[in-house]
Amino acid sequence: MILYLCKRLLMMLPMLLGITLVSFAVIQLAPGSPSDLMVDMNPQVSDLARERLHKFYGLDKPVLEQYWNWLKNLAALDFGQSFAPDGRPVWDKIVERLPITVSINVLSLLLTFLVALPLGVYSAVHRGSWLDKGITIFVFIGFAAPTFWLALLAMMLFGVHLGWLPISGIQAMNHDALSWGGKAADYASHLFLPVLLSSFVSLAGLSRYMRSNMLEVIAQDYITTARAKGLRERAVICRHALRNALMPVITILGLSVPGLIGGSVIFESVFAIPGMGKLFYDGVMARDYPLIMGCLVLGAGLTLLGNLLADIGYALADPRVRREGR
Amino acid sequence: MIGAAIRTRIRTAICGSFILLSVTTAGGAGDCPATGDTVVIATIGDATSMIPMITSDTASHEMSAFCYNGLLKYDKDLSLVGDLAQSWRISEDNLTITFYLRQNVRFHDGQPYTAHDALFNWRFMVDPATPTGYSYDYEQVAEAEVLDDYTFQVRYAAPYAPGLASWTLPQMPRHLLEGQDPRQSPLSRHPVGTGPYLFRQWNPGESLTLSYNRDYFEGRPCLDAVVYRIIPDLATIFMELSALGLDWSTLTPVQYQRQANSEFFQNNFNKYKYLSSSYSFIGWNMRDPRFQDIRIRRAMSHAIDRREIIKGVLLGMGQEATGPLKPGTYWYNPNVPRYEYDPQKALQLFKEAGWELAPDGRLRNAGGDPFDFVLITNQGNTSRQNAGVFIQYRLAQVGIKVDLRVIEWTSFLQEFVNQRRFDAVLLGWTIPPDPSPSLYSVFHSSNRDPGKLNITGYASQELDALLEQELKVLEQTERKVLHDRIQEIIARDQPYTFLYLPQALPIVHRRFQGIEETSSGISHNFIRWHVPQEQQMRPYIFMER
């Protein structure tokens, strides 16, 4: 098992290197450069200023040299400094946005699992019933409706008409003056709608997945055996069927890990949440290379890690995988 | 600290050795009928840095403006008046400007503001290590010196008309910035200036809080605090207004004319409107022989209905543009050739240029080629994109097929505009209070090279000479004569089809009193905005962090 782990970890390095190389190349291919935003279409900019800015960002050097410098810094876990005028370290920028993005994503992932799994199981067990059909329609509405539109409707109802919840942002203006409990309540009321909505839109995928897995398992011989030996239906479903049907869900969990740090630009813009999605999007629009690379490396690292975790989860759950690895 | 504010405003008629004096008596809280309350302002983008001169985004400039002063500033009529400089003098030969600074002005950290700071700010701007795009104006200064603690003098190598206006430069503290990399300086996250508001807190991507400066040299501002909330989505901003979560924002024409007309909005908000300082236009690429023909360009201007665009796209909230300057300002010349919507006249002009309506309804030349072209515009400006559709429709009526293409901003600039790879471009320019440098960059033939700002490739010797001459003349009335002529030539030659100037549509909560609506906006007397005690909604609680 340890050997298997080491092998997998070693395999990740060249993969990560490849990802950074491709990302770096692709960013360079995008038209425009970081200094454009400062100088283009600005009548007050002279050629001299343009050149200076170019040099300032190290853009006068060959691309390979730029990549090499970036890589050297990365080896020392230095993500470099943002090209934005504030010139702050990329890592600081990411770190200040991570908590809010991760908490929203973790909460909504939990909520999604909590709701989608029972829905899926129920649909499978009562396949073809009216409730099954109702659930299907419900989750697909969430899947099909544009998030920003749902969000605006929810804001209008809860924020403007009923006045129960704040509309946007993550904290009230008097947040700092609140007690510890008040702060928690403040966060909760601000995060309620974003978490609820982002779970709602991802219900469909997971519940459908759960439903089809469950159907597959129920059709297996060992379920028939379990029933034949006189087990109660409840025990058959919960103990025998569910456990096996959950196996592939581990993969989904693993694949969700990189999603935890990613945010949706549209979603964050609508709720005015200062999250990773907006940070990355603005970085791309401003051609802020170090920031883009920082986000990409983090995402790539987490994707690889997620895959690894999923595999480990598999290995733990399924002895066959363990043996193959040896 | 008492006494009514006596403000003597003097036009910037700069000539000879007049001493220009702008006396502003500092007032105390006595100028405020009431103090207290907070204004919450919506902005769609966060600031990037609080050192404004190294940024190019509006948010950074707007937010940091509360913390800083220039030597000079623009008043509500867009004339230059003293700010940190009490008065200034321009020498006989038009080469030297001497600024006489206010005494007893202090930075937020208690350090006095002196001429040494002024000198430092000039050095900062011309230092090659400063990553700024705005150094050009300051590089024209040959020599700058401190005559005494409160007298600062700059000497230009040659008379430079836009020079005076460039001294609206925000004055940064020398003692905190000297010898530092501006991008690493704490000032970029925590401004320390001389302005009416002190920096309090910045939650990146979320909000920025400023509180009043009790020692401000023009007297304490009446509102206790200013909070910017960053809300990238316009629909969300509108929701927040509806829930009274915001006090001040800008509306879109649809919101202004329809959504914000409800009883709720009329009871709670005041809407304002003023002409914004920017215009939209179509630039005709004169590297294309078709657009080199002045008759074709004039025909295009006749074929497009500007009134319809203003009515349909801006819901009437805009004004027709006749040239590159803003109607209602000192420099604007209304007596220029105009191009009324007249498709018949357009067809007549096309015919003279060799293009006729063929039986199939297309405009064709003698060889039978149809007159088709691609009109490009940038993503993100909805009004402009919609205007493109109206243009497409009107030109189709004179037999021209227009392909409208919307392109992401950076690609739009790099791949198309800067490389001159376009037939026609739909774009906008802002109109600075002093129009000279931008007119020179946009219309002088020396700026036709790829990457520069004369994007259409327009070249007129007559105009070039006037633009060059204009930069060297400092006398205001003489400059005005030259500017009038410049506008006539541009309107005559139509390198652009000038379309419209949109109106800015701010909305402010009703409780704020003392707002003066002028042609340049509503914020010029912001420090005198106030809320009567009994109507205050958001008391600001000071917290040391």
PDB file of N, CA and C in Angstrom, chain B residues 29 35 42 48 73 90-91 95 100 120 163 180 195-196 202 207 232 263 279 345 352 383 416 453 466 473 501:
ATOM      1  N   ALA B  29     -17.044  72.836  11.695  1.00  0.00           N
ATOM      2  CA  ALA B  29     -18.266  72.069  11.617  1.00  0.00           C
ATOM      3  C   ALA B  29     -19.439  73.013  11.406  1.00  0.00           C
ATOM      4  N   THR B  35     -24.024  66.902  11.381  1.00  0.00           N
ATOM      5  CA  THR B  35     -22.938  65.968  11.103  1.00  0.00           C
ATOM      6  C   THR B  35     -23.398  64.564  11.482  1.00  0.00           C
ATOM      7  N   ALA B  42     -22.285  52.081  -4.164  1.00  0.00           N
ATOM      8  CA  ALA B  42     -22.043  50.838  -4.888  1.00  0.00           C
ATOM      9  C   ALA B  42     -21.013  51.062  -5.976  1.00  0.00           C
ATOM     10  N   THR B  48      -7.615  48.733  -7.334  1.00  0.00           N
ATOM     11  CA  THR B  48      -6.450  47.858  -7.376  1.00  0.00           C
ATOM     12  C   THR B  48      -5.372  48.356  -6.426  1.00  0.00           C
ATOM     13  N   LYS B  73      -7.469  71.881  -8.398  1.00  0.00           N
ATOM     14  CA  LYS B  73      -8.581  70.972  -8.645  1.00  0.00           C
ATOM     15  C   LYS B  73      -9.559  71.638  -9.609  1.00  0.00           C
ATOM     16  N   ILE B  90       1.867  82.414 -13.316  1.00  0.00           N
ATOM     17  CA  ILE B  90       2.545  81.940 -14.514  1.00  0.00           C
ATOM     18  C   ILE B  90       3.410  83.077 -15.042  1.00  0.00           C
ATOM     19  N   SER B  91       4.660  82.763 -15.338  1.00  0.00           N
ATOM     20  CA  SER B  91       5.603  83.814 -15.721  1.00  0.00           C
ATOM     21  C   SER B  91       5.249  84.400 -17.080  1.00  0.00           C
ATOM     22  N   LEU B  95       6.697  79.999 -19.234  1.00  0.00           N
ATOM     23  CA  LEU B  95       7.501  78.796 -18.999  1.00  0.00           C
ATOM     24  C   LEU B  95       7.490  78.348 -17.547  1.00  0.00           C
ATOM     25  N   TYR B 100       1.901  78.829  -4.692  1.00  0.00           N
ATOM     26  CA  TYR B 100       1.988  79.276  -3.301  1.00  0.00           C
ATOM     27  C   TYR B 100       1.071  78.388  -2.483  1.00  0.00           C
ATOM     28  N   PHE B 120       8.701  66.157  -4.364  1.00  0.00           N
ATOM     29  CA  PHE B 120       8.814  64.704  -4.369  1.00  0.00           C
ATOM     30  C   PHE B 120       7.804  64.082  -5.340  1.00  0.00           C
ATOM     31  N   GLY B 163      -0.018  71.832 -19.237  1.00  0.00           N
ATOM     32  CA  GLY B 163       0.817  71.731 -18.047  1.00  0.00           C
ATOM     33  C   GLY B 163       0.071  72.048 -16.763  1.00  0.00           C
ATOM     34  N   GLN B 180      10.953  54.150  -1.837  1.00  0.00           N
ATOM     35  CA  GLN B 180      10.258  52.864  -1.730  1.00  0.00           C
ATOM     36  C   GLN B 180       9.734  52.426  -3.082  1.00  0.00           C
ATOM     37  N   GLY B 195      -6.537  64.588   2.425  1.00  0.00           N
ATOM     38  CA  GLY B 195      -7.932  64.742   2.008  1.00  0.00           C
ATOM     39  C   GLY B 195      -8.968  64.707   3.109  1.00  0.00           C
ATOM     40  N   PRO B 196     -10.230  64.911   2.729  1.00  0.00           N
ATOM     41  CA  PRO B 196     -11.321  65.032   3.704  1.00  0.00           C
ATOM     42  C   PRO B 196     -11.655  63.730   4.433  1.00  0.00           C
ATOM     43  N   TRP B 202     -10.198  47.990   4.463  1.00  0.00           N
ATOM     44  CA  TRP B 202     -10.423  47.525   3.094  1.00  0.00           C
ATOM     45  C   TRP B 202     -10.515  46.015   3.120  1.00  0.00           C
ATOM     46  N   SER B 207     -15.499  45.472   0.417  1.00  0.00           N
ATOM     47  CA  SER B 207     -15.865  46.831   0.804  1.00  0.00           C
ATOM     48  C   SER B 207     -14.642  47.637   1.197  1.00  0.00           C
ATOM     49  N   PRO B 232     -20.496  43.436  -8.219  1.00  0.00           N
ATOM     50  CA  PRO B 232     -20.216  43.419  -9.654  1.00  0.00           C
ATOM     51  C   PRO B 232     -21.465  43.345 -10.539  1.00  0.00           C
ATOM     52  N   GLU B 263     -43.393  53.997  -6.672  1.00  0.00           N
ATOM     53  CA  GLU B 263     -43.667  54.896  -5.568  1.00  0.00           C
ATOM     54  C   GLU B 263     -42.567  54.790  -4.511  1.00  0.00           C
ATOM     55  N   TYR B 279     -17.852  60.114 -25.383  1.00  0.00           N
ATOM     56  CA  TYR B 279     -18.708  60.005 -26.556  1.00  0.00           C
ATOM     57  C   TYR B 279     -18.428  58.704 -27.289  1.00  0.00           C
ATOM     58  N   LYS B 345     -29.874  61.890 -49.203  1.00  0.00           N
ATOM     59  CA  LYS B 345     -28.628  62.614 -49.358  1.00  0.00           C
ATOM     60  C   LYS B 345     -27.451  61.642 -49.322  1.00  0.00           C
ATOM     61  N   GLU B 352     -22.183  59.880 -56.106  1.00  0.00           N
ATOM     62  CA  GLU B 352     -21.058  60.715 -56.547  1.00  0.00           C
ATOM     63  C   GLU B 352     -19.743  59.962 -56.395  1.00  0.00           C
ATOM     64  N   SER B 383     -24.794  49.305 -24.341  1.00  0.00           N
ATOM     65  CA  SER B 383     -25.408  50.346 -25.175  1.00  0.00           C
ATOM     66  C   SER B 383     -24.747  50.390 -26.534  1.00  0.00           C
ATOM     67  N   PHE B 416      -7.041  43.706 -33.276  1.00  0.00           N
ATOM     68  CA  PHE B 416      -7.792  44.439 -34.289  1.00  0.00           C
ATOM     69  C   PHE B 416      -7.474  45.931 -34.322  1.00  0.00           C
ATOM     70  N   LEU B 453      -2.887  56.094 -31.096  1.00  0.00           N
ATOM     71  CA  LEU B 453      -4.324  56.303 -30.915  1.00  0.00           C
ATOM     72  C   LEU B 453      -5.084  56.877 -32.110  1.00  0.00           C
ATOM     73  N   LEU B 466      -2.687  73.087 -36.597  1.00  0.00           N
ATOM     74  CA  LEU B 466      -3.475  73.691 -35.513  1.00  0.00           C
ATOM     75  C   LEU B 466      -3.244  72.977 -34.188  1.00  0.00           C
ATOM     76  N   VAL B 473       0.090  77.314 -26.964  1.00  0.00           N
ATOM     77  CA  VAL B 473      -0.568  78.559 -26.584  1.00  0.00           C
ATOM     78  C   VAL B 473      -1.179  78.399 -25.205  1.00  0.00           C
ATOM     79  N   LEU B 501     -23.395  61.158 -26.697  1.00  0.00           N
ATOM     80  CA  LEU B 501     -22.832  61.201 -25.350  1.00  0.00           C
ATOM     81  C   LEU B 501     -23.926  60.693 -24.418  1.00  0.00           C
TER      82      LEU B 501
END
